[in-house]
Amino acid sequence: MRKPMNKTTYKEFEKVINETENYSFEYSNDKVHVFYDYRHGEQVPSSYSIRQPLFTISLIKAFEIIAPYGYRFVGMKQLKDFSKIEQISLDLSNTPICFRE
């Protein structure tokens, strides 16, 4: 069962991502992209790249999150700490822009 949404800031979001092994993010234009990074020696599914995009969150519109590979989430949900990254990404997306600072 998914936890209720919480407000979060960019600082909290970055802290959770940085402290979670194999996950990263990058800011690009008006979005933040969240990735799963396969490590050396880790089995990479043949249809995936080494840096798998998970979510794209708008920096200018609240409540806008895109999961570019959503149809693959059945496999992604098995990744270690995926639910924690999913939750913080949804929390950031659902936080009004003026409260994210």
PDB file of C-alpha atoms in Angstrom:
ATOM      1  CA  MET A   1       0.000   0.000   0.000  1.00  0.00           C
ATOM      2  CA  ARG A   2       1.383   3.403  -0.997  1.00  0.00           C
ATOM      3  CA  LYS A   3       1.992   5.996   1.693  1.00  0.00           C
ATOM      4  CA  PRO A   4       0.034   9.253   1.579  1.00  0.00           C
ATOM      5  CA  MET A   5       1.744  12.066  -0.321  1.00  0.00           C
ATOM      6  CA  ASN A   6       3.973  14.441   1.598  1.00  0.00           C
ATOM      7  CA  LYS A   7       5.300  17.820   0.622  1.00  0.00           C
ATOM      8  CA  THR A   8       9.019  17.752  -0.098  1.00  0.00           C
ATOM      9  CA  THR A   9      11.717  20.192  -1.133  1.00  0.00           C
ATOM     10  CA  TYR A  10      14.401  19.910  -3.785  1.00  0.00           C
ATOM     11  CA  LYS A  11      16.968  19.580  -0.995  1.00  0.00           C
ATOM     12  CA  GLU A  12      15.133  16.620   0.592  1.00  0.00           C
ATOM     13  CA  PHE A  13      14.608  15.024  -2.829  1.00  0.00           C
ATOM     14  CA  GLU A  14      18.315  15.355  -3.713  1.00  0.00           C
ATOM     15  CA  LYS A  15      19.368  13.977  -0.311  1.00  0.00           C
ATOM     16  CA  VAL A  16      17.250  10.825  -0.681  1.00  0.00           C
ATOM     17  CA  ILE A  17      18.464  10.188  -4.243  1.00  0.00           C
ATOM     18  CA  ASN A  18      22.126  10.818  -3.351  1.00  0.00           C
ATOM     19  CA  GLU A  19      21.949   8.506  -0.328  1.00  0.00           C
ATOM     20  CA  THR A  20      20.340   5.669  -2.285  1.00  0.00           C
ATOM     21  CA  GLU A  21      22.765   3.415  -4.115  1.00  0.00           C
ATOM     22  CA  ASN A  22      22.389   3.071  -7.914  1.00  0.00           C
ATOM     23  CA  TYR A  23      20.024   6.034  -8.324  1.00  0.00           C
ATOM     24  CA  SER A  24      20.853   9.472  -9.694  1.00  0.00           C
ATOM     25  CA  PHE A  25      19.185  12.602 -11.020  1.00  0.00           C
ATOM     26  CA  GLU A  26      20.009  15.509 -13.276  1.00  0.00           C
ATOM     27  CA  TYR A  27      18.385  18.837 -13.931  1.00  0.00           C
ATOM     28  CA  SER A  28      17.733  19.684 -17.565  1.00  0.00           C
ATOM     29  CA  ASN A  29      15.889  22.804 -18.731  1.00  0.00           C
ATOM     30  CA  ASP A  30      12.593  22.778 -16.851  1.00  0.00           C
ATOM     31  CA  LYS A  31      12.689  19.163 -15.659  1.00  0.00           C
ATOM     32  CA  VAL A  32      14.508  16.860 -13.278  1.00  0.00           C
ATOM     33  CA  HIS A  33      15.223  13.340 -14.541  1.00  0.00           C
ATOM     34  CA  VAL A  34      15.572  10.371 -12.184  1.00  0.00           C
ATOM     35  CA  PHE A  35      17.684   7.383 -13.272  1.00  0.00           C
ATOM     36  CA  TYR A  36      18.580   3.895 -12.156  1.00  0.00           C
ATOM     37  CA  ASP A  37      22.291   3.338 -12.833  1.00  0.00           C
ATOM     38  CA  TYR A  38      23.352  -0.256 -13.431  1.00  0.00           C
ATOM     39  CA  ARG A  39      26.755  -0.862 -11.812  1.00  0.00           C
ATOM     40  CA  HIS A  40      29.731  -2.752 -13.223  1.00  0.00           C
ATOM     41  CA  GLY A  41      29.045  -6.468 -13.076  1.00  0.00           C
ATOM     42  CA  GLU A  42      25.296  -6.032 -12.614  1.00  0.00           C
ATOM     43  CA  GLN A  43      23.077  -7.872 -15.093  1.00  0.00           C
ATOM     44  CA  VAL A  44      21.541  -5.331 -17.498  1.00  0.00           C
ATOM     45  CA  PRO A  45      18.392  -6.495 -19.332  1.00  0.00           C
ATOM     46  CA  SER A  46      19.117  -6.494 -23.071  1.00  0.00           C
ATOM     47  CA  SER A  47      16.461  -3.877 -23.866  1.00  0.00           C
ATOM     48  CA  TYR A  48      17.746  -1.404 -21.248  1.00  0.00           C
ATOM     49  CA  SER A  49      20.613   1.053 -21.320  1.00  0.00           C
ATOM     50  CA  ILE A  50      23.185   1.264 -18.519  1.00  0.00           C
ATOM     51  CA  ARG A  51      21.448   4.399 -17.198  1.00  0.00           C
ATOM     52  CA  GLN A  52      17.729   3.696 -17.175  1.00  0.00           C
ATOM     53  CA  PRO A  53      15.390   6.725 -16.969  1.00  0.00           C
ATOM     54  CA  LEU A  54      12.611   6.205 -14.431  1.00  0.00           C
ATOM     55  CA  PHE A  55      10.833   9.522 -13.968  1.00  0.00           C
ATOM     56  CA  THR A  56      10.800  13.031 -15.394  1.00  0.00           C
ATOM     57  CA  ILE A  57       9.391  15.672 -13.059  1.00  0.00           C
ATOM     58  CA  SER A  58       8.412  19.155 -14.189  1.00  0.00           C
ATOM     59  CA  LEU A  59      10.100  22.064 -12.408  1.00  0.00           C
ATOM     60  CA  ILE A  60       7.527  24.583 -13.593  1.00  0.00           C
ATOM     61  CA  LYS A  61       4.238  22.678 -13.198  1.00  0.00           C
ATOM     62  CA  ALA A  62       3.191  20.878 -10.057  1.00  0.00           C
ATOM     63  CA  PHE A  63       1.486  17.491 -10.365  1.00  0.00           C
ATOM     64  CA  GLU A  64       3.333  16.637 -13.588  1.00  0.00           C
ATOM     65  CA  ILE A  65       5.424  13.485 -13.559  1.00  0.00           C
ATOM     66  CA  ILE A  66       6.233  11.335 -16.563  1.00  0.00           C
ATOM     67  CA  ALA A  67       7.341   7.725 -16.445  1.00  0.00           C
ATOM     68  CA  PRO A  68       8.875   7.252 -19.907  1.00  0.00           C
ATOM     69  CA  TYR A  69       9.270   3.537 -19.441  1.00  0.00           C
ATOM     70  CA  GLY A  70       6.102   2.963 -17.437  1.00  0.00           C
ATOM     71  CA  TYR A  71       5.253  -0.210 -19.309  1.00  0.00           C
ATOM     72  CA  ARG A  72       8.466  -1.724 -17.929  1.00  0.00           C
ATOM     73  CA  PHE A  73       7.715  -0.953 -14.294  1.00  0.00           C
ATOM     74  CA  VAL A  74       6.880  -4.556 -13.530  1.00  0.00           C
ATOM     75  CA  GLY A  75      10.621  -5.258 -13.825  1.00  0.00           C
ATOM     76  CA  MET A  76      11.676  -1.930 -12.304  1.00  0.00           C
ATOM     77  CA  LYS A  77       9.643  -2.437  -9.134  1.00  0.00           C
ATOM     78  CA  GLN A  78      11.933  -5.367  -8.311  1.00  0.00           C
ATOM     79  CA  LEU A  79      14.965  -3.041  -8.071  1.00  0.00           C
ATOM     80  CA  LYS A  80      16.351  -2.379  -4.615  1.00  0.00           C
ATOM     81  CA  ASP A  81      14.890   0.800  -3.052  1.00  0.00           C
ATOM     82  CA  PHE A  82      12.612   1.485  -6.043  1.00  0.00           C
ATOM     83  CA  SER A  83       9.594   2.180  -3.822  1.00  0.00           C
ATOM     84  CA  LYS A  84      11.559   4.795  -1.837  1.00  0.00           C
ATOM     85  CA  ILE A  85      12.631   6.584  -5.053  1.00  0.00           C
ATOM     86  CA  GLU A  86       9.132   6.298  -6.486  1.00  0.00           C
ATOM     87  CA  GLN A  87       7.640   7.832  -3.321  1.00  0.00           C
ATOM     88  CA  ILE A  88      10.056  10.796  -3.112  1.00  0.00           C
ATOM     89  CA  SER A  89       9.558  11.466  -6.846  1.00  0.00           C
ATOM     90  CA  LEU A  90       5.777  11.459  -6.463  1.00  0.00           C
ATOM     91  CA  ASP A  91       6.053  13.639  -3.360  1.00  0.00           C
ATOM     92  CA  LEU A  92       8.151  16.215  -5.231  1.00  0.00           C
ATOM     93  CA  SER A  93       5.788  16.165  -8.184  1.00  0.00           C
ATOM     94  CA  ASN A  94       2.773  16.700  -5.935  1.00  0.00           C
ATOM     95  CA  THR A  95       4.358  19.541  -3.974  1.00  0.00           C
ATOM     96  CA  PRO A  96       3.273  22.958  -5.251  1.00  0.00           C
ATOM     97  CA  ILE A  97       6.191  24.780  -6.899  1.00  0.00           C
ATOM     98  CA  CYS A  98       6.271  27.589  -4.308  1.00  0.00           C
ATOM     99  CA  PHE A  99       6.820  25.020  -1.493  1.00  0.00           C
ATOM    100  CA  ARG A 100       9.687  23.130  -3.165  1.00  0.00           C
ATOM    101  CA  GLU A 101      12.434  25.630  -2.288  1.00  0.00           C
TER     102      GLU A 101
END
